[in-house]
CSV table of C-alpha atoms in Angstrom, one decimal:
chain,number,residue,atom,x,y,z
A,1,MET,CA,221.9,153.6,172.2
A,2,LEU,CA,221.3,150.4,174.1
A,3,ASP,CA,217.9,150.4,175.8
A,4,HIS,CA,218.6,149.1,179.3
A,5,GLU,CA,215.0,147.7,179.7
A,6,LYS,CA,215.3,145.8,176.4
A,7,VAL,CA,218.6,144.3,177.4
A,8,LEU,CA,217.2,143.2,180.7
A,9,LYS,CA,214.3,141.4,179.0
A,10,THR,CA,216.7,139.3,176.9
A,11,ALA,CA,218.9,138.4,179.9
A,12,THR,CA,218.4,135.1,181.6
A,13,LYS,CA,217.4,135.6,185.2
A,14,ILE,CA,219.4,133.0,186.9
A,15,ARG,CA,220.5,133.6,190.5
A,16,LEU,CA,223.3,131.8,192.3
A,17,GLU,CA,220.8,130.2,194.6
A,18,ASP,CA,219.2,128.6,191.5
A,19,ILE,CA,222.5,127.0,190.5
A,20,GLU,CA,223.4,125.9,194.1
A,21,ALA,CA,219.9,124.3,194.5
A,22,LYS,CA,220.5,122.5,191.1
A,23,ARG,CA,217.3,124.1,189.7
A,24,VAL,CA,219.6,125.1,186.9
A,25,LEU,CA,222.3,122.7,185.7
A,26,SER,CA,225.8,124.0,185.5
A,27,TYR,CA,229.4,123.1,185.2
A,28,LYS,CA,231.9,124.4,187.7
A,29,TYR,CA,235.6,124.6,186.9
A,30,LYS,CA,238.7,125.8,188.6
A,31,PRO,CA,241.7,125.7,186.4
A,32,ASN,CA,245.1,124.9,187.9
A,33,LEU,CA,246.9,128.2,187.4
A,34,ARG,CA,249.9,127.8,189.7
A,35,TYR,CA,253.1,129.1,188.3
A,36,ALA,CA,256.8,129.6,189.1
A,37,TRP,CA,258.5,132.6,187.7
A,38,ASP,CA,262.2,132.8,187.3
A,39,ASN,CA,263.5,136.0,189.1
A,40,GLY,CA,266.5,136.4,186.9
A,41,VAL,CA,269.7,138.3,187.8
A,42,ALA,CA,268.3,141.8,188.4
A,43,LEU,CA,265.1,141.1,190.2
A,44,GLY,CA,266.7,138.3,192.0
A,45,ARG,CA,269.2,140.6,193.6
A,46,TYR,CA,266.5,143.2,194.3
A,47,LEU,CA,264.5,140.7,196.3
A,48,THR,CA,267.6,139.4,198.1
A,49,GLU,CA,268.4,143.0,199.1
A,50,LEU,CA,264.9,143.6,200.3
A,51,LYS,CA,265.4,140.7,202.7
A,52,ASN,CA,268.4,142.6,204.0
A,53,GLY,CA,266.3,145.7,204.4
A,54,ARG,CA,267.8,147.6,201.5
A,55,ILE,CA,266.5,148.7,198.1
A,56,ILE,CA,268.8,148.4,195.2
A,57,GLY,CA,268.6,149.8,191.7
A,58,LYS,CA,270.8,149.8,188.7
A,59,ARG,CA,272.3,152.8,187.0
A,60,CYS,CA,272.3,153.5,183.3
A,61,ASN,CA,275.4,155.6,182.5
A,62,SER,CA,273.8,156.8,179.3
A,63,CYS,CA,270.6,158.3,180.5
A,64,LYS,CA,271.9,158.8,184.1
A,65,ARG,CA,268.8,157.1,185.6
A,66,VAL,CA,268.9,154.6,188.4
A,67,LEU,CA,266.3,152.0,187.5
A,68,VAL,CA,264.3,150.8,190.4
A,69,PRO,CA,263.4,147.9,190.4
A,70,PRO,CA,266.7,147.1,188.7
A,71,ARG,CA,266.8,145.9,185.1
A,72,LEU,CA,269.8,144.5,183.2
A,73,PHE,CA,268.7,146.5,180.1
A,74,CYS,CA,267.8,150.1,179.8
A,75,GLU,CA,264.6,150.3,177.8
A,76,LEU,CA,265.3,154.0,176.8
A,77,CYS,CA,268.9,153.7,175.7
A,78,TRP,CA,268.6,150.1,174.4
A,79,ARG,CA,271.8,149.0,176.1
A,80,PRO,CA,272.9,147.0,179.2
A,81,THR,CA,272.8,148.9,182.4
A,82,ASP,CA,275.9,149.6,184.5
A,83,GLU,CA,276.5,149.9,188.3
A,84,TRP,CA,274.4,148.6,191.1
A,85,GLU,CA,273.3,151.4,193.4
A,86,TYR,CA,271.4,151.4,196.7
A,87,VAL,CA,268.6,153.9,196.9
A,88,LYS,CA,267.0,155.3,200.1
A,89,ASP,CA,263.8,153.9,201.6
A,90,THR,CA,262.3,157.4,201.6
A,91,GLY,CA,260.5,158.9,198.6
A,92,THR,CA,257.7,161.0,197.2
A,93,ILE,CA,254.2,160.0,196.2
A,94,LEU,CA,253.9,160.4,192.4
A,95,THR,CA,250.3,159.2,192.3
A,96,PHE,CA,247.9,157.2,194.4
A,97,VAL,CA,244.4,155.9,194.5
A,98,VAL,CA,241.8,155.4,197.3
A,99,SER,CA,240.1,152.1,196.5
A,100,HIS,CA,236.7,151.2,197.9
A,101,VAL,CA,237.0,147.8,196.4
A,102,ASN,CA,239.0,144.7,197.7
A,103,TRP,CA,241.2,142.5,195.6
A,104,ASP,CA,238.3,140.0,195.1
A,105,ALA,CA,236.2,142.9,193.8
A,106,SER,CA,234.0,142.9,196.9
A,107,ARG,CA,233.2,146.3,198.6
A,108,VAL,CA,235.3,147.5,201.5
A,109,LYS,CA,233.1,146.9,204.6
A,110,PRO,CA,232.2,149.7,207.0
A,111,GLY,CA,235.0,150.2,209.5
A,112,GLN,CA,237.6,148.7,207.2
A,113,ARG,CA,240.2,151.0,205.9
A,114,TYR,CA,240.1,151.9,202.2
A,115,HIS,CA,243.1,150.5,200.2
A,116,THR,CA,245.6,153.2,199.3
A,117,PRO,CA,248.1,152.0,196.8
A,118,ALA,CA,250.5,154.6,195.5
A,119,VAL,CA,253.4,155.0,193.0
A,120,ILE,CA,256.4,156.1,195.0
A,121,GLU,CA,259.5,157.8,193.6
A,122,LEU,CA,262.4,156.7,195.9
A,123,ASP,CA,265.1,159.1,196.8
A,124,GLY,CA,268.1,158.3,194.6
A,125,ALA,CA,266.1,156.7,191.9
A,126,GLY,CA,265.7,158.3,188.5
A,127,LYS,CA,263.0,160.9,188.0
A,128,ASP,CA,259.5,159.5,187.5
A,129,GLN,CA,260.8,156.0,188.4
A,130,GLY,CA,258.1,154.7,190.7
A,131,ILE,CA,257.5,151.5,192.6
A,132,LEU,CA,254.0,150.5,193.5
A,133,HIS,CA,253.3,150.1,197.2
A,134,LEU,CA,250.7,150.8,199.9
A,135,ILE,CA,250.4,153.9,202.0
A,136,ASP,CA,249.2,153.6,205.6
A,137,GLU,CA,249.1,155.4,209.0
A,138,ILE,CA,247.1,158.2,207.4
A,139,GLU,CA,243.5,158.9,206.6
A,140,PRO,CA,243.0,157.8,203.0
A,141,TYR,CA,241.6,161.1,201.8
A,142,ASP,CA,244.3,163.1,203.5
A,143,ILE,CA,246.9,161.7,201.1
A,144,LYS,CA,248.3,164.2,198.6
A,145,ILE,CA,250.5,163.9,195.6
A,146,GLY,CA,254.1,165.0,196.5
A,147,MET,CA,253.9,163.9,200.1
A,148,ARG,CA,257.2,162.5,201.6
A,149,VAL,CA,257.0,158.9,202.7
A,150,GLN,CA,259.3,156.3,204.3
A,151,ALA,CA,259.2,152.5,204.1
A,152,VAL,CA,258.0,150.6,207.2
A,153,TRP,CA,259.9,147.3,207.1
A,154,ARG,CA,258.9,144.0,208.6
A,155,PRO,CA,261.3,142.8,211.3
A,156,PRO,CA,264.3,141.0,209.8
A,157,GLU,CA,263.1,137.5,210.9
A,158,GLU,CA,259.8,137.9,209.1
A,159,ARG,CA,261.4,138.9,205.7
A,160,ILE,CA,261.2,136.4,202.9
A,161,GLY,CA,262.7,138.3,200.0
A,162,ALA,CA,259.6,139.9,198.6
A,163,ILE,CA,258.2,143.4,198.1
A,164,THR,CA,255.9,142.7,201.1
A,165,ASP,CA,259.1,142.8,203.3
A,166,ILE,CA,258.1,146.4,203.3
A,167,LYS,CA,254.8,146.5,205.0
A,168,TYR,CA,253.8,149.9,203.7
A,169,PHE,CA,255.0,153.4,203.4
A,170,ARG,CA,254.1,156.0,206.0
A,171,VAL,CA,254.0,159.8,205.6
A,172,ILE,CA,256.9,161.7,207.1
A,173,GLY,CA,257.2,165.4,207.6
A,174,GLY,CA,259.2,167.8,205.5
B,1,MET,CA,275.8,143.8,172.9
B,2,ALA,CA,275.5,140.9,175.2
B,3,LEU,CA,274.4,141.2,178.8
B,4,VAL,CA,277.5,140.7,180.9
B,5,GLU,CA,276.0,139.7,184.2
B,6,ARG,CA,274.9,136.1,184.7
B,7,LEU,CA,274.2,133.9,187.6
B,8,GLN,CA,277.3,131.8,188.3
B,9,GLU,CA,275.9,129.4,190.8
B,10,THR,CA,272.7,127.4,190.7
B,11,THR,CA,272.1,128.4,194.3
B,12,GLN,CA,271.6,132.0,193.2
B,13,VAL,CA,268.6,131.0,191.1
B,14,GLY,CA,265.5,132.5,192.7
B,15,TYR,CA,262.0,132.0,191.7
B,16,TRP,CA,258.6,133.3,192.7
B,17,CYS,CA,255.6,130.9,193.1
B,18,GLY,CA,252.1,132.1,192.7
B,19,GLU,CA,248.6,131.1,191.8
B,20,ILE,CA,246.0,132.9,189.8
B,21,PRO,CA,242.7,132.3,191.6
B,22,LEU,CA,240.1,131.8,188.9
B,23,GLU,CA,237.0,129.7,188.9
B,24,TYR,CA,233.8,129.8,187.0
B,25,ILE,CA,230.3,128.4,186.8
B,26,TYR,CA,229.0,127.8,183.3
B,27,THR,CA,225.2,127.4,182.8
B,28,TYR,CA,224.2,125.5,179.7
B,29,GLY,CA,221.6,127.8,178.3
B,30,ARG,CA,218.1,126.9,177.3
B,31,ALA,CA,218.8,124.1,174.9
B,32,GLY,CA,221.8,122.8,176.9
B,33,GLU,CA,219.6,122.6,180.0
B,34,ALA,CA,217.1,120.5,178.0
B,35,PHE,CA,219.9,118.4,176.6
B,36,TYR,CA,221.2,117.5,180.1
B,37,ARG,CA,217.8,117.0,181.7
B,38,THR,CA,217.0,114.5,178.9
B,39,LEU,CA,220.3,112.8,179.5
B,40,ILE,CA,219.7,112.5,183.2
B,41,GLU,CA,216.0,111.5,183.1
B,42,LYS,CA,215.7,109.4,180.0
B,43,GLU,CA,219.2,108.3,179.0
B,44,LYS,CA,218.5,109.8,175.5
B,45,ILE,CA,220.6,112.3,173.4
B,46,LEU,CA,218.6,115.4,172.7
B,47,GLY,CA,219.0,116.9,169.2
B,48,ALA,CA,217.2,119.8,167.6
B,49,TYR,CA,215.5,119.4,164.2
B,50,CYS,CA,215.6,122.1,161.5
B,51,PRO,CA,212.8,121.6,159.0
B,52,GLN,CA,214.5,123.9,156.4
B,53,CYS,CA,217.7,121.9,156.5
B,54,ASP,CA,216.0,118.6,157.3
B,55,ALA,CA,218.7,117.7,159.8
B,56,VAL,CA,218.9,117.0,163.5
B,57,PHE,CA,221.7,118.7,165.2
B,58,VAL,CA,223.4,117.3,168.3
B,59,PRO,CA,223.7,118.6,170.9
B,60,ALA,CA,220.4,120.5,170.8
B,61,SER,CA,220.6,124.2,170.2
B,62,ILE,CA,218.0,127.0,169.8
B,63,PHE,CA,219.2,128.1,166.4
B,64,CYS,CA,220.1,126.1,163.4
B,65,GLU,CA,223.8,126.3,162.8
B,66,ARG,CA,223.4,126.2,159.0
B,67,CYS,CA,220.5,128.6,158.3
B,68,PHE,CA,220.1,130.4,161.6
B,69,GLU,CA,216.4,129.4,161.7
B,70,ARG,CA,215.0,129.4,165.2
B,71,ILE,CA,214.5,125.8,166.1
B,72,GLU,CA,214.0,125.9,169.9
B,73,GLY,CA,211.6,123.2,171.0
B,74,ASN,CA,211.9,121.1,167.8
B,75,TYR,CA,213.7,118.6,169.9
B,76,ARG,CA,214.2,115.0,169.0
B,77,GLU,CA,215.2,112.3,171.5
B,78,LEU,CA,217.8,110.1,170.0
B,79,ASP,CA,219.1,106.7,171.1
B,80,PRO,CA,222.5,106.9,172.7
B,81,VAL,CA,224.2,105.0,169.9
B,82,GLY,CA,226.4,106.1,167.1
B,83,THR,CA,229.5,105.5,165.0
B,84,VAL,CA,233.1,106.5,165.6
B,85,GLU,CA,233.7,109.5,163.3
B,86,THR,CA,237.3,109.9,164.4
B,87,PHE,CA,239.4,109.0,167.4
B,88,THR,CA,242.8,109.4,169.1
B,89,VAL,CA,244.7,107.4,171.6
B,90,LEU,CA,246.1,109.2,174.7
B,91,TYR,CA,249.2,108.0,176.4
B,92,LYS,CA,249.8,111.0,178.7
B,93,ASN,CA,247.9,112.9,181.3
B,94,LEU,CA,247.3,116.6,181.1
B,95,ASP,CA,250.4,117.2,183.3
B,96,GLY,CA,252.6,115.2,180.9
B,97,THR,CA,252.9,112.1,183.1
B,98,LEU,CA,252.4,108.7,181.5
B,99,LYS,CA,249.0,107.1,181.8
B,100,GLU,CA,248.9,103.6,183.3
B,101,ARG,CA,247.1,102.4,180.2
B,102,PRO,CA,246.3,104.2,177.0
B,103,GLU,CA,242.9,105.9,176.7
B,104,VAL,CA,240.8,106.3,173.6
B,105,ILE,CA,238.9,109.5,172.9
B,106,ALA,CA,236.4,109.3,170.1
B,107,MET,CA,234.2,111.7,168.3
B,108,VAL,CA,230.9,109.8,168.2
B,109,ARG,CA,228.4,110.7,165.5
B,110,ILE,CA,225.0,110.1,167.0
B,111,LYS,CA,222.8,107.9,164.8
B,112,GLY,CA,220.3,110.0,162.8
B,113,ALA,CA,222.0,113.3,163.6
B,114,VAL,CA,224.5,115.9,162.4
B,115,GLY,CA,227.3,116.3,164.9
B,116,GLY,CA,228.0,114.2,167.9
B,117,LEU,CA,229.8,114.0,171.2
B,118,LEU,CA,233.4,113.8,172.1
B,119,HIS,CA,233.9,111.1,174.7
B,120,TYR,CA,235.9,108.2,176.1
B,121,LEU,CA,235.8,104.9,174.4
B,122,ARG,CA,236.3,102.0,176.8
B,123,GLU,CA,235.9,98.3,177.1
B,124,VAL,CA,237.8,97.9,173.9
B,125,ASP,CA,241.5,97.4,173.1
B,126,PRO,CA,242.8,100.7,171.4
B,127,LYS,CA,244.2,98.5,168.6
B,128,ASP,CA,240.7,97.3,167.8
B,129,VAL,CA,239.2,100.8,167.4
B,130,ASN,CA,238.4,101.8,163.9
B,131,ILE,CA,236.5,104.6,162.2
B,132,GLY,CA,232.9,103.6,161.5
B,133,MET,CA,232.8,101.4,164.5
B,134,GLU,CA,229.3,101.2,166.1
B,135,VAL,CA,229.2,102.3,169.8
B,136,LYS,CA,226.7,102.9,172.5
B,137,ALA,CA,226.8,105.1,175.6
B,138,VAL,CA,227.2,103.7,179.1
B,139,PHE,CA,225.4,105.8,181.6
B,140,LYS,CA,226.3,106.5,185.2
B,141,PRO,CA,223.8,105.3,187.8
B,142,LYS,CA,221.0,107.8,187.9
B,143,ASP,CA,221.7,109.1,191.4
B,144,GLN,CA,225.2,110.0,190.4
B,145,ARG,CA,224.2,112.1,187.4
B,146,GLU,CA,224.6,115.8,188.0
B,147,GLY,CA,224.2,117.5,184.6
B,148,GLY,CA,227.3,117.1,182.6
B,149,LEU,CA,228.8,115.1,179.8
B,150,LYS,CA,230.3,112.8,182.4
B,151,ASP,CA,226.8,111.6,183.2
B,152,ILE,CA,227.7,109.3,180.4
B,153,SER,CA,230.5,107.3,181.9
B,154,HIS,CA,231.9,106.3,178.5
B,155,PHE,CA,231.0,104.7,175.1
B,156,LYS,CA,231.6,101.1,174.3
B,157,PRO,CA,231.3,99.0,171.2
B,158,LEU,CA,227.8,97.7,170.4
């Protein structure tokens, strides 16, 4: 087993202040990692429909699933998918997490709400087909698997054709 | 079986733009620190001498790359001169656009050492560069040196 004390002894004790004060020389680099990603046919339509306030999927007539987000190809049946089909903006929480950590790996500050991303099975989509989104308007630790949720949309003029056109999902009764 | 649905109009083409935020700070380590301090203060190239292999390695390291002997501290300050081991002529920038004028990058073997430095070769016509050519480093003014290989502005023919 690794002896923590021994490991510490071999580690160089450089702090960020040492680097910033140039007591330790360093090289700072920020690669240019901008990208443009082609939406393609299926996701292109999905995003366009989100701008219209609707969620669209694509049915596979072989396995009878509605794929959400839509794909042109069914990964289970190994064949092209068939009809376009709108699904509801209500659904069920399949799984979720309460994150105390922000996107940049910093801790959630006191008073700030914990992040609660969840996998949501939309009504009309095939079983266990989930989309990843955020849950809000509920205490993070009150969320339960199986809860019914509904999308809270941005106003039409604020929508840009992105998954963030849905602000979050809120828990509904029943 | 072919996919039957295709985009028919170029106006239907959608794309998503993003950026992966990533940056890092690299510290040079113990030998690297000594190497760049020497570069800044003395305009010398620091190598490390291995008595077993009887060779000076540039840039300085704390272990011999051949026999793994610990050689930290056996440093040798070498003059910033050397010979062109190999070189290439660049016509394009990293983003693929054409350079205004071609740029020469050379692997410079430091005199008296094994290994060398990869750097720009300037003040010479690319056509006149040849392997074995003797070159020397041109340093930036001392107040502009900040601990990096670019503290050497470029190499030029002796």
